[in-house]
Every structure is written in structure tokens, then in C-alpha cells.
mmCIF file of C-alpha atoms in Angstrom:
data_model
loop_
_atom_site.group_PDB
_atom_site.id
_atom_site.type_symbol
_atom_site.label_atom_id
_atom_site.label_comp_id
_atom_site.label_asym_id
_atom_site.label_seq_id
_atom_site.Cartn_x
_atom_site.Cartn_y
_atom_site.Cartn_z
ATOM 1 C CA SER A 246 10.472 -7.778 -14.658
ATOM 2 C CA HIS A 247 10.726 -9.699 -17.924
ATOM 3 C CA TYR A 248 11.973 -6.605 -19.787
ATOM 4 C CA ALA A 249 14.148 -5.328 -16.935
ATOM 5 C CA GLY A 250 16.777 -8.073 -17.402
ATOM 6 C CA PRO A 251 17.728 -7.001 -20.977
ATOM 7 C CA LEU A 252 17.533 -3.332 -19.931
ATOM 8 C CA GLY A 253 20.052 -4.141 -17.159
ATOM 9 C CA ASP A 254 22.532 -5.177 -19.852
ATOM 10 C CA LYS A 255 22.173 -1.805 -21.650
ATOM 11 C CA ILE A 256 21.674 0.611 -18.808
ATOM 12 C CA ASN A 257 23.765 1.048 -15.646
ATOM 13 C CA ILE A 258 22.144 -1.205 -13.062
ATOM 14 C CA LYS A 259 22.299 1.540 -10.429
ATOM 15 C CA HIS A 260 20.265 3.836 -12.632
ATOM 16 C CA LEU A 261 17.820 1.085 -13.490
ATOM 17 C CA LEU A 262 17.269 0.292 -9.797
ATOM 18 C CA LEU A 263 16.862 3.896 -8.780
ATOM 19 C CA THR A 264 14.529 4.616 -11.710
ATOM 20 C CA GLY A 265 12.407 1.569 -10.911
ATOM 21 C CA MET A 266 12.085 2.512 -7.264
ATOM 22 C CA ALA A 267 11.270 6.138 -8.198
ATOM 23 C CA ILE A 268 8.530 4.932 -10.539
ATOM 24 C CA ALA A 269 7.107 2.659 -7.750
ATOM 25 C CA MET A 270 7.217 5.570 -5.309
ATOM 26 C CA ILE A 271 5.327 7.815 -7.746
ATOM 27 C CA GLY A 272 2.730 5.065 -8.108
ATOM 28 C CA ALA A 273 2.277 4.777 -4.364
ATOM 29 C CA TRP A 274 2.242 8.554 -4.010
ATOM 30 C CA VAL A 275 -0.568 8.800 -6.558
ATOM 31 C CA MET A 276 -2.484 6.212 -4.461
ATOM 32 C CA THR A 277 -2.448 8.657 -1.546
ATOM 33 C CA PHE A 278 -4.871 10.751 -3.549
ATOM 34 C CA PHE A 279 -7.493 8.019 -3.834
ATOM 35 C CA ARG A 280 -10.924 9.139 -2.644
ATOM 36 C CA ILE A 281 -14.369 7.516 -2.522
ATOM 37 C CA GLU A 282 -15.448 9.116 -5.832
ATOM 38 C CA LEU A 283 -12.438 8.319 -7.923
ATOM 39 C CA ASN A 284 -11.589 8.297 -11.567
ATOM 40 C CA LEU A 285 -10.774 4.732 -12.674
ATOM 41 C CA PHE A 286 -8.007 6.090 -14.852
ATOM 42 C CA LEU A 287 -6.193 7.308 -11.731
ATOM 43 C CA ILE A 288 -6.442 3.852 -10.111
ATOM 44 C CA PHE A 289 -5.244 2.164 -13.302
ATOM 45 C CA ALA A 290 -2.403 4.608 -13.825
ATOM 46 C CA SER A 291 -1.134 4.315 -10.239
ATOM 47 C CA MET A 292 -1.230 0.518 -10.250
ATOM 48 C CA ILE A 293 0.633 0.440 -13.613
ATOM 49 C CA LEU A 294 3.292 2.807 -12.284
ATOM 50 C CA PHE A 295 3.743 0.841 -9.060
ATOM 51 C CA GLY A 296 3.872 -2.505 -10.905
ATOM 52 C CA VAL A 297 6.302 -1.291 -13.550
ATOM 53 C CA GLY A 298 8.495 0.225 -10.853
ATOM 54 C CA VAL A 299 8.619 -2.919 -8.730
ATOM 55 C CA GLY A 300 8.997 -5.108 -11.824
ATOM 56 C CA THR A 301 11.932 -2.982 -13.009
ATOM 57 C CA VAL A 302 13.710 -3.526 -9.692
ATOM 58 C CA PHE A 303 13.224 -7.294 -9.158
ATOM 59 C CA GLY A 304 15.241 -8.664 -12.099
ATOM 60 C CA PRO A 305 18.246 -6.336 -11.846
ATOM 61 C CA SER A 306 18.436 -6.616 -8.055
ATOM 62 C CA THR A 307 18.503 -10.409 -8.410
ATOM 63 C CA SER A 308 21.219 -10.168 -11.060
ATOM 64 C CA LEU A 309 23.222 -7.735 -8.929
ATOM 65 C CA GLY A 310 22.896 -9.921 -5.834
ATOM 66 C CA ILE A 311 23.858 -13.146 -7.556
ATOM 67 C CA SER A 312 26.725 -11.648 -9.634
ATOM 68 C CA SER A 313 28.381 -10.424 -6.467
ATOM 69 C CA VAL A 314 29.073 -13.943 -5.127
ATOM 70 C CA SER A 315 31.408 -16.653 -6.371
ATOM 71 C CA ARG A 316 29.994 -19.237 -8.782
ATOM 72 C CA SER A 317 29.918 -21.963 -6.112
ATOM 73 C CA TYR A 318 27.484 -19.885 -3.992
ATOM 74 C CA VAL A 319 25.043 -18.820 -6.741
ATOM 75 C CA GLY A 320 22.394 -21.269 -5.644
ATOM 76 C CA VAL A 321 22.610 -20.241 -2.019
ATOM 77 C CA ALA A 322 22.591 -16.526 -2.987
ATOM 78 C CA SER A 323 19.569 -17.025 -5.201
ATOM 79 C CA GLY A 324 17.661 -18.862 -2.449
ATOM 80 C CA ALA A 325 18.612 -16.283 0.182
ATOM 81 C CA LEU A 326 17.595 -13.399 -2.086
ATOM 82 C CA THR A 327 14.237 -15.038 -2.893
ATOM 83 C CA THR A 328 13.662 -15.698 0.787
ATOM 84 C CA VAL A 329 14.423 -12.098 1.715
ATOM 85 C CA GLN A 330 12.126 -10.811 -1.036
ATOM 86 C CA GLU A 331 9.289 -13.120 0.125
ATOM 87 C CA ILE A 332 9.675 -12.155 3.786
ATOM 88 C CA GLY A 333 9.998 -8.467 2.921
ATOM 89 C CA GLY A 334 6.817 -8.616 0.860
ATOM 90 C CA SER A 335 4.889 -10.425 3.605
ATOM 91 C CA VAL A 336 6.086 -8.160 6.390
ATOM 92 C CA GLY A 337 5.483 -5.069 4.229
ATOM 93 C CA LEU A 338 1.972 -6.136 3.402
ATOM 94 C CA ALA A 339 1.292 -6.896 7.087
ATOM 95 C CA LEU A 340 2.596 -3.456 8.148
ATOM 96 C CA VAL A 341 0.535 -1.585 5.525
ATOM 97 C CA GLY A 342 -2.531 -3.596 6.518
ATOM 98 C CA MET A 343 -1.884 -2.821 10.170
ATOM 99 C CA VAL A 344 -1.574 0.916 9.464
ATOM 100 C CA ILE A 345 -4.734 0.932 7.326
ATOM 101 C CA ARG A 346 -6.731 -0.948 9.938
ATOM 102 C CA SER A 347 -5.449 1.063 12.930
ATOM 103 C CA MET A 348 -6.035 4.449 11.259
ATOM 104 C CA GLU A 349 -9.425 3.244 10.019
ATOM 105 C CA LYS A 350 -10.566 2.304 13.519
ATOM 106 C CA VAL A 351 -9.472 5.631 14.993
ATOM 107 C CA GLN A 352 -11.064 7.628 12.191
ATOM 108 C CA LEU A 353 -14.369 5.787 12.475
ATOM 109 C CA SER A 354 -14.983 7.195 15.949
ATOM 110 C CA THR A 355 -14.074 10.685 14.733
ATOM 111 C CA GLN A 356 -16.330 10.391 11.687
ATOM 112 C CA LEU A 357 -19.276 9.131 13.751
ATOM 113 C CA GLN A 358 -18.871 12.003 16.208
ATOM 114 C CA LYS A 359 -18.629 14.459 13.334
ATOM 115 C CA GLU A 360 -21.891 13.062 11.904
ATOM 116 C CA GLY A 361 -23.493 13.335 15.348
ATOM 117 C CA VAL A 362 -24.074 9.583 15.563
ATOM 118 C CA VAL A 363 -24.349 8.229 19.097
ATOM 119 C CA LEU A 364 -24.012 4.448 19.329
ATOM 120 C CA SER A 365 -23.823 2.117 22.287
ATOM 121 C CA ASP A 366 -20.352 0.770 23.131
ATOM 122 C CA ARG A 367 -21.528 -2.663 22.086
ATOM 123 C CA MET A 368 -22.711 -1.465 18.679
ATOM 124 C CA GLN A 369 -19.485 0.544 18.096
ATOM 125 C CA ALA A 370 -17.444 -2.537 18.881
ATOM 126 C CA LYS A 371 -19.502 -4.607 16.472
ATOM 127 C CA ILE A 372 -19.163 -2.019 13.717
ATOM 128 C CA ARG A 373 -15.380 -1.822 14.285
ATOM 129 C CA SER A 374 -15.156 -5.610 14.045
ATOM 130 C CA LEU A 375 -16.917 -5.436 10.654
ATOM 131 C CA LEU A 376 -14.673 -2.716 9.142
ATOM 132 C CA SER A 377 -12.983 -5.247 6.848
ATOM 133 C CA SER A 378 -16.256 -6.380 5.304
ATOM 134 C CA TYR A 379 -18.550 -3.771 3.742
ATOM 135 C CA GLU A 380 -21.144 -6.476 2.916
ATOM 136 C CA GLN A 381 -21.285 -7.824 6.458
ATOM 137 C CA LEU A 382 -21.523 -4.284 7.885
ATOM 138 C CA THR A 383 -24.364 -3.498 5.449
ATOM 139 C CA ALA A 384 -26.184 -6.688 6.513
ATOM 140 C CA TYR A 385 -25.678 -5.867 10.202
ATOM 141 C CA LEU A 386 -27.090 -2.379 9.685
ATOM 142 C CA SER A 387 -30.023 -3.535 7.550
ATOM 143 C CA HIS A 388 -32.381 -3.533 10.527
ATOM 144 C CA GLN A 389 -31.375 -0.009 11.598
ATOM 145 C CA SER A 390 -33.030 3.177 10.342
ATOM 146 C CA ALA A 391 -32.082 4.316 6.865
ATOM 147 C CA GLU A 392 -30.586 7.542 8.298
ATOM 148 C CA LEU A 393 -28.352 5.683 10.806
ATOM 149 C CA ARG A 394 -27.361 3.080 8.222
ATOM 150 C CA ASN A 395 -26.331 5.804 5.753
ATOM 151 C CA GLN A 396 -24.401 7.785 8.398
ATOM 152 C CA VAL A 397 -22.481 4.726 9.535
ATOM 153 C CA LEU A 398 -21.761 3.600 5.985
ATOM 154 C CA GLU A 399 -20.527 7.062 5.050
ATOM 155 C CA ALA A 400 -18.308 7.104 8.139
ATOM 156 C CA PHE A 401 -17.045 3.641 7.143
ATOM 157 C CA ARG A 402 -16.127 4.802 3.660
ATOM 158 C CA ALA A 403 -14.374 7.882 4.876
ATOM 159 C CA SER A 404 -12.518 5.875 7.567
ATOM 160 C CA PHE A 405 -11.317 3.332 5.055
ATOM 161 C CA MET A 406 -10.032 6.003 2.702
ATOM 162 C CA TYR A 407 -8.248 7.723 5.609
ATOM 163 C CA GLY A 408 -6.577 4.410 6.602
ATOM 164 C CA PHE A 409 -5.710 3.601 2.956
ATOM 165 C CA GLU A 410 -4.041 6.995 2.577
ATOM 166 C CA GLY A 411 -1.941 6.341 5.635
ATOM 167 C CA GLY A 412 -0.932 2.928 4.380
ATOM 168 C CA MET A 413 0.143 4.389 1.029
ATOM 169 C CA TRP A 414 2.174 7.132 2.786
ATOM 170 C CA LEU A 415 3.978 4.278 4.624
ATOM 171 C CA CYS A 416 4.774 2.735 1.235
ATOM 172 C CA VAL A 417 6.081 6.050 -0.094
ATOM 173 C CA GLY A 418 8.283 6.419 2.964
ATOM 174 C CA VAL A 419 9.664 2.885 2.719
ATOM 175 C CA VAL A 420 10.394 3.267 -0.979
ATOM 176 C CA ALA A 421 12.076 6.620 -0.368
ATOM 177 C CA CYS A 422 14.316 5.039 2.233
ATOM 178 C CA THR A 423 15.051 2.189 -0.160
ATOM 179 C CA ILE A 424 16.041 4.674 -2.881
ATOM 180 C CA ILE A 425 18.397 6.431 -0.499
ATOM 181 C CA SER A 426 19.900 3.071 0.586
ATOM 182 C CA ILE A 427 20.372 1.887 -2.975
ATOM 183 C CA PHE A 428 21.984 5.169 -3.906
ATOM 184 C CA PHE A 429 24.547 5.041 -1.089
ATOM 185 C CA MET A 430 25.218 1.271 -1.295
ATOM 186 C CA LEU A 431 25.816 1.352 -5.009
ATOM 187 C CA ARG A 432 27.818 4.567 -4.791
ATOM 188 C CA LYS A 433 30.319 2.777 -2.522
ATOM 189 C CA ALA A 434 30.386 -0.276 -4.846
ATOM 190 C CA THR A 435 31.331 1.768 -7.899
#
């Protein structure tokens, strides 16, 4: 974001916004390939791409939004833009979290059935409630047989990765829609 401002003075802001969103989308797309056994370079590269992409968009979009209003409304425009960015970030994070969690819960049952694990309804409910905490799940399963514990933990890992992939596909879709919106909005403005 720090370097995007000066770039916005040298490069057409439309191109800068579209490029930044495309870089962010590529970063999110790479994240859809995350698996349990993963190369740390892939994690690092995808996070860098996503961060650079989002950082490239924030400064120029703020400049574009503020420059389009009269000088007397710059403070209001800046506040409104910041509010929209904060709300968008919060709602986006909540939606991605909801997708991850929902897909994770559904996949857990599928994974357990695939492993041939039969659990009581009470135990399944308890395991589902612990999906967000690997440590608590491990502690809960510590008194179970090693075979059952390993099967459940393997199902847990596979379920999390399945949910994470779905959440990242949601990010890719939202960013793609944003790119299309930016393209058409800025096409009309120029």
C-alpha cells in the first residue's frame, strides 16, 4: 500500500487497481491448492501475492474515491470509504469463516464414514464442536484407542483442508467479481 500511492501517479489507476486485484486473486487461487503436507514456499508465495495485491488496491482506491468528491467533502468521503473497507473486511472474513466451518462439518461425517469409524451421536457432536481447536480435540481423544484417535484426527485434518479450499474459492469468486466491477465502472468513468 505504501508503494502503490506513488505508482498511482505514474500508472493509469484503472490498470493499477485491476492488476492489484488480479494479483490478489492469483494468491487466493494458489491457496486453493493447500494440502496437509505442504511446501512452506507455496504458503509464503501465496500470502505474499495476496498481500501485495490487496496492498496495491487500497491506496489507489482511496485516492480515486476521495478525488472524485469536492474538497469540502473529502473528510466525509475518507471516513465513508474507511468504514466501507472495514465493514467489507469484517463481513468477508465472517463469510469465509462460515464457508470453511460449514464445509468442514459436512466433510467430517463423510471422512469418518470413509474411514469406517462409527461414533455415537454424542461423540460426533462433541468432535464437531471441537473442530476449531486441534489441541482440545486431541485432549478429548486422548483417552480413546490410538487407532480411533488417529482416524478421527486424520478425518479432522482432511475436513479442515476441504473447508479451507472452499473458503479460498469464495475469495477467488469475490475478487473475480470485483475485477469485473472495477473494469466496467472505470470504463464508464473514462
